[in-house]
Amino acid sequence: MAIILGLESSCDETAAAIVRSDRTILSHALAGQEDHHRAFGGVVPEIAARAHVELMTPLVEAALADAGLKLDDVDAIAATAGPGLIGGVMVGLVTAKALAMASGKPLIAVNHLEGHALSPRLIDPDLAFPYLLLLVSGGHCQLLRVNNVGDYTRLATTIDDAVGEAFDKTAKILELGFPGGPAVERAAALGNARNVPLPRPLKGADEPHFSFAGLKSAVLRAHETGQYKIEDIAASFQQAVIDCLYDRITYTLDRIDPPAALVVAGGVAANLPIRDMLETLAGNRGMRFVAPPLWLCTDNGVMIAWAGAERFAMGLTDGLDFVARPRWPLDPEAAPARGAGVKA
Ligand code: KG4
Ligand code: ZN
């Protein structure tokens, strides 16, 4: 049984966790940086990188202490090596390299998106490959067929904003605070989703992709009229996102041989109305629905340690010369999607 230490530092969460290959989480240390970034209304990359430097070593020490382990007891050290804010990614990756070198244990360079993508398999041992994954985070909105560890087929992506980005920008427009996603969800629960007319970008389009930039602009225009309650705008926005996701996933499902399970991962997967919609959609299609628990949806070290465990089991380790990557698509073969802001 392998014991893997996993480090995460690609955005504004610093985290270290230890996971065993039998799916036991031995420890889980995480420090959010909201207080560092709140005054700026968003994550400031340079501030994030400096905070990771301060937080990472104490978190590694805490993860080892909580698990009752020494570095020597660990079989491999995994770290997010991209994609993400490059200064932060380098902090976690360099820390992992130093630990690997000091202990003589192998390094595993983990794609952050693969951390999200495989995290449902940590919780659900019956979740077999292939599965259909909706990956929705601050930087991505993609529909992927997860064929195996390290083997993904991108079926759809956003042509402009990521869905989490749309939540964050909506929160900023509505002055709901930071971080934006949970704030919009809370406000939406108090509003009426039918009160504000908002568009459903690309709904019914004869292409599989997503788009959210127009929705965010429509939120701004609706807010500027001064006619609508904040809660109603939030609820109407969230409903528009749900309708778009439903329409786009259905488009793809109508055109593929659907795998047995629909899986959601990434920070936006913490949104309960979105999860409810996906569960209904999966049920209608005779598919199983799998979602990680809420704490495992947003960035954390456990998902990186688990992806490390999956890769370690396949003999996939990396050299200490592995270079941090600001961009790193899960499916490098995917054709570029139209749109200026496409990230992968
Ligand atoms: O995966 P994640 O923690 O970081 C990235 O890899 O991007 O995702 C963060 C994103 C943010 O945009 C945040 O606003 C969004 O996930 N998010 C949510 C919720 N919780 C986090 N969006 C909607 N509803 C939520 N409850
Ligand atoms: Zn993430």
JSON list of N, CA, C and O in Angstrom, two decimals, residues 72-109:
[
{"chain": "A", "resi": 72, "resn": "ASP", "atom": "N", "xyz": [10.12, 10.05, 5.81]},
{"chain": "A", "resi": 72, "resn": "ASP", "atom": "CA", "xyz": [10.65, 8.76, 5.36]},
{"chain": "A", "resi": 72, "resn": "ASP", "atom": "C", "xyz": [9.57, 7.70, 5.15]},
{"chain": "A", "resi": 72, "resn": "ASP", "atom": "O", "xyz": [9.77, 6.74, 4.41]},
{"chain": "A", "resi": 73, "resn": "ASP", "atom": "N", "xyz": [8.43, 7.87, 5.83]},
{"chain": "A", "resi": 73, "resn": "ASP", "atom": "CA", "xyz": [7.34, 6.88, 5.71]},
{"chain": "A", "resi": 73, "resn": "ASP", "atom": "C", "xyz": [6.55, 7.05, 4.42]},
{"chain": "A", "resi": 73, "resn": "ASP", "atom": "O", "xyz": [5.74, 6.19, 4.07]},
{"chain": "A", "resi": 74, "resn": "VAL", "atom": "N", "xyz": [6.75, 8.20, 3.76]},
{"chain": "A", "resi": 74, "resn": "VAL", "atom": "CA", "xyz": [5.99, 8.49, 2.55]},
{"chain": "A", "resi": 74, "resn": "VAL", "atom": "C", "xyz": [6.65, 7.81, 1.35]},
{"chain": "A", "resi": 74, "resn": "VAL", "atom": "O", "xyz": [7.87, 7.74, 1.27]},
{"chain": "A", "resi": 75, "resn": "ASP", "atom": "N", "xyz": [5.85, 7.27, 0.43]},
{"chain": "A", "resi": 75, "resn": "ASP", "atom": "CA", "xyz": [6.41, 6.56, -0.73]},
{"chain": "A", "resi": 75, "resn": "ASP", "atom": "C", "xyz": [6.70, 7.48, -1.91]},
{"chain": "A", "resi": 75, "resn": "ASP", "atom": "O", "xyz": [7.55, 7.16, -2.74]},
{"chain": "A", "resi": 76, "resn": "ALA", "atom": "N", "xyz": [5.94, 8.58, -2.04]},
{"chain": "A", "resi": 76, "resn": "ALA", "atom": "CA", "xyz": [6.20, 9.51, -3.15]},
{"chain": "A", "resi": 76, "resn": "ALA", "atom": "C", "xyz": [5.61, 10.86, -2.79]},
{"chain": "A", "resi": 76, "resn": "ALA", "atom": "O", "xyz": [4.71, 10.96, -1.94]},
{"chain": "A", "resi": 77, "resn": "ILE", "atom": "N", "xyz": [6.15, 11.88, -3.45]},
{"chain": "A", "resi": 77, "resn": "ILE", "atom": "CA", "xyz": [5.68, 13.25, -3.18]},
{"chain": "A", "resi": 77, "resn": "ILE", "atom": "C", "xyz": [5.10, 13.83, -4.46]},
{"chain": "A", "resi": 77, "resn": "ILE", "atom": "O", "xyz": [5.78, 13.95, -5.48]},
{"chain": "A", "resi": 78, "resn": "ALA", "atom": "N", "xyz": [3.79, 14.15, -4.39]},
{"chain": "A", "resi": 78, "resn": "ALA", "atom": "CA", "xyz": [3.08, 14.70, -5.55]},
{"chain": "A", "resi": 78, "resn": "ALA", "atom": "C", "xyz": [2.85, 16.18, -5.33]},
{"chain": "A", "resi": 78, "resn": "ALA", "atom": "O", "xyz": [2.65, 16.63, -4.20]},
{"chain": "A", "resi": 79, "resn": "ALA", "atom": "N", "xyz": [2.89, 16.94, -6.41]},
{"chain": "A", "resi": 79, "resn": "ALA", "atom": "CA", "xyz": [2.56, 18.37, -6.32]},
{"chain": "A", "resi": 79, "resn": "ALA", "atom": "C", "xyz": [1.90, 18.82, -7.60]},
{"chain": "A", "resi": 79, "resn": "ALA", "atom": "O", "xyz": [2.22, 18.30, -8.69]},
{"chain": "A", "resi": 80, "resn": "THR", "atom": "N", "xyz": [1.00, 19.78, -7.48]},
{"chain": "A", "resi": 80, "resn": "THR", "atom": "CA", "xyz": [0.46, 20.41, -8.67]},
{"chain": "A", "resi": 80, "resn": "THR", "atom": "C", "xyz": [1.61, 21.07, -9.43]},
{"chain": "A", "resi": 80, "resn": "THR", "atom": "O", "xyz": [2.35, 21.87, -8.86]},
{"chain": "A", "resi": 81, "resn": "ALA", "atom": "N", "xyz": [1.74, 20.72, -10.72]},
{"chain": "A", "resi": 81, "resn": "ALA", "atom": "CA", "xyz": [2.81, 21.29, -11.55]},
{"chain": "A", "resi": 81, "resn": "ALA", "atom": "C", "xyz": [2.22, 22.19, -12.63]},
{"chain": "A", "resi": 81, "resn": "ALA", "atom": "O", "xyz": [2.91, 22.59, -13.55]},
{"chain": "A", "resi": 82, "resn": "GLY", "atom": "N", "xyz": [0.93, 22.47, -12.55]},
{"chain": "A", "resi": 82, "resn": "GLY", "atom": "CA", "xyz": [0.23, 23.32, -13.50]},
{"chain": "A", "resi": 82, "resn": "GLY", "atom": "C", "xyz": [-1.14, 22.74, -13.74]},
{"chain": "A", "resi": 82, "resn": "GLY", "atom": "O", "xyz": [-1.44, 21.67, -13.20]},
{"chain": "A", "resi": 83, "resn": "PRO", "atom": "N", "xyz": [-2.05, 23.35, -14.47]},
{"chain": "A", "resi": 83, "resn": "PRO", "atom": "CA", "xyz": [-1.97, 24.75, -14.85]},
{"chain": "A", "resi": 83, "resn": "PRO", "atom": "C", "xyz": [-2.37, 25.62, -13.67]},
{"chain": "A", "resi": 83, "resn": "PRO", "atom": "O", "xyz": [-3.00, 25.13, -12.73]},
{"chain": "A", "resi": 84, "resn": "GLY", "atom": "N", "xyz": [-2.03, 26.89, -13.72]},
{"chain": "A", "resi": 84, "resn": "GLY", "atom": "CA", "xyz": [-2.39, 27.78, -12.63]},
{"chain": "A", "resi": 84, "resn": "GLY", "atom": "C", "xyz": [-1.53, 29.02, -12.64]},
{"chain": "A", "resi": 84, "resn": "GLY", "atom": "O", "xyz": [-0.78, 29.28, -13.59]},
{"chain": "A", "resi": 85, "resn": "LEU", "atom": "N", "xyz": [-1.61, 29.79, -11.56]},
{"chain": "A", "resi": 85, "resn": "LEU", "atom": "CA", "xyz": [-0.80, 31.00, -11.43]},
{"chain": "A", "resi": 85, "resn": "LEU", "atom": "C", "xyz": [0.64, 30.53, -11.21]},
{"chain": "A", "resi": 85, "resn": "LEU", "atom": "O", "xyz": [0.94, 29.85, -10.22]},
{"chain": "A", "resi": 86, "resn": "ILE", "atom": "N", "xyz": [1.51, 30.89, -12.14]},
{"chain": "A", "resi": 86, "resn": "ILE", "atom": "CA", "xyz": [2.80, 30.19, -12.23]},
{"chain": "A", "resi": 86, "resn": "ILE", "atom": "C", "xyz": [3.66, 30.38, -10.98]},
{"chain": "A", "resi": 86, "resn": "ILE", "atom": "O", "xyz": [4.36, 29.45, -10.55]},
{"chain": "A", "resi": 87, "resn": "GLY", "atom": "N", "xyz": [3.62, 31.56, -10.35]},
{"chain": "A", "resi": 87, "resn": "GLY", "atom": "CA", "xyz": [4.42, 31.78, -9.14]},
{"chain": "A", "resi": 87, "resn": "GLY", "atom": "C", "xyz": [4.01, 30.82, -8.04]},
{"chain": "A", "resi": 87, "resn": "GLY", "atom": "O", "xyz": [4.86, 30.23, -7.35]},
{"chain": "A", "resi": 88, "resn": "GLY", "atom": "N", "xyz": [2.73, 30.63, -7.87]},
{"chain": "A", "resi": 88, "resn": "GLY", "atom": "CA", "xyz": [2.23, 29.70, -6.86]},
{"chain": "A", "resi": 88, "resn": "GLY", "atom": "C", "xyz": [2.56, 28.26, -7.19]},
{"chain": "A", "resi": 88, "resn": "GLY", "atom": "O", "xyz": [3.02, 27.50, -6.33]},
{"chain": "A", "resi": 89, "resn": "VAL", "atom": "N", "xyz": [2.36, 27.88, -8.45]},
{"chain": "A", "resi": 89, "resn": "VAL", "atom": "CA", "xyz": [2.66, 26.50, -8.87]},
{"chain": "A", "resi": 89, "resn": "VAL", "atom": "C", "xyz": [4.12, 26.18, -8.56]},
{"chain": "A", "resi": 89, "resn": "VAL", "atom": "O", "xyz": [4.45, 25.11, -8.04]},
{"chain": "A", "resi": 90, "resn": "MET", "atom": "N", "xyz": [5.00, 27.16, -8.83]},
{"chain": "A", "resi": 90, "resn": "MET", "atom": "CA", "xyz": [6.44, 26.92, -8.60]},
{"chain": "A", "resi": 90, "resn": "MET", "atom": "C", "xyz": [6.74, 26.68, -7.13]},
{"chain": "A", "resi": 90, "resn": "MET", "atom": "O", "xyz": [7.59, 25.85, -6.80]},
{"chain": "A", "resi": 91, "resn": "VAL", "atom": "N", "xyz": [6.02, 27.36, -6.25]},
{"chain": "A", "resi": 91, "resn": "VAL", "atom": "CA", "xyz": [6.27, 27.18, -4.81]},
{"chain": "A", "resi": 91, "resn": "VAL", "atom": "C", "xyz": [6.00, 25.73, -4.40]},
{"chain": "A", "resi": 91, "resn": "VAL", "atom": "O", "xyz": [6.83, 25.08, -3.75]},
{"chain": "A", "resi": 92, "resn": "GLY", "atom": "N", "xyz": [4.85, 25.20, -4.78]},
{"chain": "A", "resi": 92, "resn": "GLY", "atom": "CA", "xyz": [4.51, 23.82, -4.41]},
{"chain": "A", "resi": 92, "resn": "GLY", "atom": "C", "xyz": [5.43, 22.82, -5.08]},
{"chain": "A", "resi": 92, "resn": "GLY", "atom": "O", "xyz": [5.90, 21.86, -4.45]},
{"chain": "A", "resi": 93, "resn": "LEU", "atom": "N", "xyz": [5.71, 23.06, -6.36]},
{"chain": "A", "resi": 93, "resn": "LEU", "atom": "CA", "xyz": [6.54, 22.10, -7.11]},
{"chain": "A", "resi": 93, "resn": "LEU", "atom": "C", "xyz": [7.97, 22.08, -6.59]},
{"chain": "A", "resi": 93, "resn": "LEU", "atom": "O", "xyz": [8.58, 21.01, -6.40]},
{"chain": "A", "resi": 94, "resn": "VAL", "atom": "N", "xyz": [8.52, 23.27, -6.31]},
{"chain": "A", "resi": 94, "resn": "VAL", "atom": "CA", "xyz": [9.90, 23.33, -5.80]},
{"chain": "A", "resi": 94, "resn": "VAL", "atom": "C", "xyz": [9.98, 22.71, -4.40]},
{"chain": "A", "resi": 94, "resn": "VAL", "atom": "O", "xyz": [10.94, 22.00, -4.07]},
{"chain": "A", "resi": 95, "resn": "THR", "atom": "N", "xyz": [8.95, 22.94, -3.59]},
{"chain": "A", "resi": 95, "resn": "THR", "atom": "CA", "xyz": [8.93, 22.31, -2.26]},
{"chain": "A", "resi": 95, "resn": "THR", "atom": "C", "xyz": [8.93, 20.79, -2.40]},
{"chain": "A", "resi": 95, "resn": "THR", "atom": "O", "xyz": [9.67, 20.09, -1.71]},
{"chain": "A", "resi": 96, "resn": "ALA", "atom": "N", "xyz": [8.09, 20.30, -3.33]},
{"chain": "A", "resi": 96, "resn": "ALA", "atom": "CA", "xyz": [8.01, 18.84, -3.53]},
{"chain": "A", "resi": 96, "resn": "ALA", "atom": "C", "xyz": [9.35, 18.30, -4.04]},
{"chain": "A", "resi": 96, "resn": "ALA", "atom": "O", "xyz": [9.79, 17.22, -3.62]},
{"chain": "A", "resi": 97, "resn": "LYS", "atom": "N", "xyz": [9.99, 19.04, -4.93]},
{"chain": "A", "resi": 97, "resn": "LYS", "atom": "CA", "xyz": [11.29, 18.58, -5.44]},
{"chain": "A", "resi": 97, "resn": "LYS", "atom": "C", "xyz": [12.32, 18.51, -4.32]},
{"chain": "A", "resi": 97, "resn": "LYS", "atom": "O", "xyz": [13.11, 17.55, -4.24]},
{"chain": "A", "resi": 98, "resn": "ALA", "atom": "N", "xyz": [12.31, 19.52, -3.45]},
{"chain": "A", "resi": 98, "resn": "ALA", "atom": "CA", "xyz": [13.26, 19.53, -2.33]},
{"chain": "A", "resi": 98, "resn": "ALA", "atom": "C", "xyz": [13.00, 18.35, -1.40]},
{"chain": "A", "resi": 98, "resn": "ALA", "atom": "O", "xyz": [13.95, 17.66, -0.96]},
{"chain": "A", "resi": 99, "resn": "LEU", "atom": "N", "xyz": [11.73, 18.08, -1.12]},
{"chain": "A", "resi": 99, "resn": "LEU", "atom": "CA", "xyz": [11.38, 16.95, -0.24]},
{"chain": "A", "resi": 99, "resn": "LEU", "atom": "C", "xyz": [11.78, 15.62, -0.90]},
{"chain": "A", "resi": 99, "resn": "LEU", "atom": "O", "xyz": [12.26, 14.70, -0.24]},
{"chain": "A", "resi": 100, "resn": "ALA", "atom": "N", "xyz": [11.55, 15.54, -2.22]},
{"chain": "A", "resi": 100, "resn": "ALA", "atom": "CA", "xyz": [11.88, 14.31, -2.95]},
{"chain": "A", "resi": 100, "resn": "ALA", "atom": "C", "xyz": [13.39, 14.08, -2.92]},
{"chain": "A", "resi": 100, "resn": "ALA", "atom": "O", "xyz": [13.88, 12.96, -2.70]},
{"chain": "A", "resi": 101, "resn": "MET", "atom": "N", "xyz": [14.11, 15.16, -3.13]},
{"chain": "A", "resi": 101, "resn": "MET", "atom": "CA", "xyz": [15.57, 15.04, -3.15]},
{"chain": "A", "resi": 101, "resn": "MET", "atom": "C", "xyz": [16.11, 14.67, -1.77]},
{"chain": "A", "resi": 101, "resn": "MET", "atom": "O", "xyz": [16.95, 13.78, -1.62]},
{"chain": "A", "resi": 102, "resn": "ALA", "atom": "N", "xyz": [15.55, 15.32, -0.73]},
{"chain": "A", "resi": 102, "resn": "ALA", "atom": "CA", "xyz": [16.04, 15.07, 0.64]},
{"chain": "A", "resi": 102, "resn": "ALA", "atom": "C", "xyz": [15.73, 13.64, 1.08]},
{"chain": "A", "resi": 102, "resn": "ALA", "atom": "O", "xyz": [16.50, 13.03, 1.81]},
{"chain": "A", "resi": 103, "resn": "SER", "atom": "N", "xyz": [14.59, 13.12, 0.65]},
{"chain": "A", "resi": 103, "resn": "SER", "atom": "CA", "xyz": [14.16, 11.81, 1.14]},
{"chain": "A", "resi": 103, "resn": "SER", "atom": "C", "xyz": [14.52, 10.68, 0.19]},
{"chain": "A", "resi": 103, "resn": "SER", "atom": "O", "xyz": [14.37, 9.50, 0.53]},
{"chain": "A", "resi": 104, "resn": "GLY", "atom": "N", "xyz": [14.92, 11.04, -1.02]},
{"chain": "A", "resi": 104, "resn": "GLY", "atom": "CA", "xyz": [15.21, 10.00, -2.02]},
{"chain": "A", "resi": 104, "resn": "GLY", "atom": "C", "xyz": [13.95, 9.35, -2.56]},
{"chain": "A", "resi": 104, "resn": "GLY", "atom": "O", "xyz": [14.02, 8.27, -3.17]},
{"chain": "A", "resi": 105, "resn": "LYS", "atom": "N", "xyz": [12.79, 9.98, -2.35]},
{"chain": "A", "resi": 105, "resn": "LYS", "atom": "CA", "xyz": [11.52, 9.41, -2.84]},
{"chain": "A", "resi": 105, "resn": "LYS", "atom": "C", "xyz": [11.16, 10.05, -4.18]},
{"chain": "A", "resi": 105, "resn": "LYS", "atom": "O", "xyz": [11.55, 11.19, -4.47]},
{"chain": "A", "resi": 106, "resn": "PRO", "atom": "N", "xyz": [10.38, 9.34, -5.01]},
{"chain": "A", "resi": 106, "resn": "PRO", "atom": "CA", "xyz": [10.04, 9.91, -6.33]},
{"chain": "A", "resi": 106, "resn": "PRO", "atom": "C", "xyz": [9.10, 11.11, -6.26]},
{"chain": "A", "resi": 106, "resn": "PRO", "atom": "O", "xyz": [8.29, 11.23, -5.34]},
{"chain": "A", "resi": 107, "resn": "LEU", "atom": "N", "xyz": [9.26, 11.97, -7.27]},
{"chain": "A", "resi": 107, "resn": "LEU", "atom": "CA", "xyz": [8.37, 13.12, -7.45]},
{"chain": "A", "resi": 107, "resn": "LEU", "atom": "C", "xyz": [7.27, 12.73, -8.44]},
{"chain": "A", "resi": 107, "resn": "LEU", "atom": "O", "xyz": [7.54, 12.03, -9.41]},
{"chain": "A", "resi": 108, "resn": "ILE", "atom": "N", "xyz": [6.04, 13.21, -8.17]},
{"chain": "A", "resi": 108, "resn": "ILE", "atom": "CA", "xyz": [4.97, 13.03, -9.15]},
{"chain": "A", "resi": 108, "resn": "ILE", "atom": "C", "xyz": [4.41, 14.41, -9.47]},
{"chain": "A", "resi": 108, "resn": "ILE", "atom": "O", "xyz": [3.88, 15.09, -8.59]},
{"chain": "A", "resi": 109, "resn": "ALA", "atom": "N", "xyz": [4.56, 14.84, -10.72]},
{"chain": "A", "resi": 109, "resn": "ALA", "atom": "CA", "xyz": [4.06, 16.15, -11.16]},
{"chain": "A", "resi": 109, "resn": "ALA", "atom": "C", "xyz": [2.62, 15.97, -11.61]},
{"chain": "A", "resi": 109, "resn": "ALA", "atom": "O", "xyz": [2.34, 15.29, -12.58]}
]
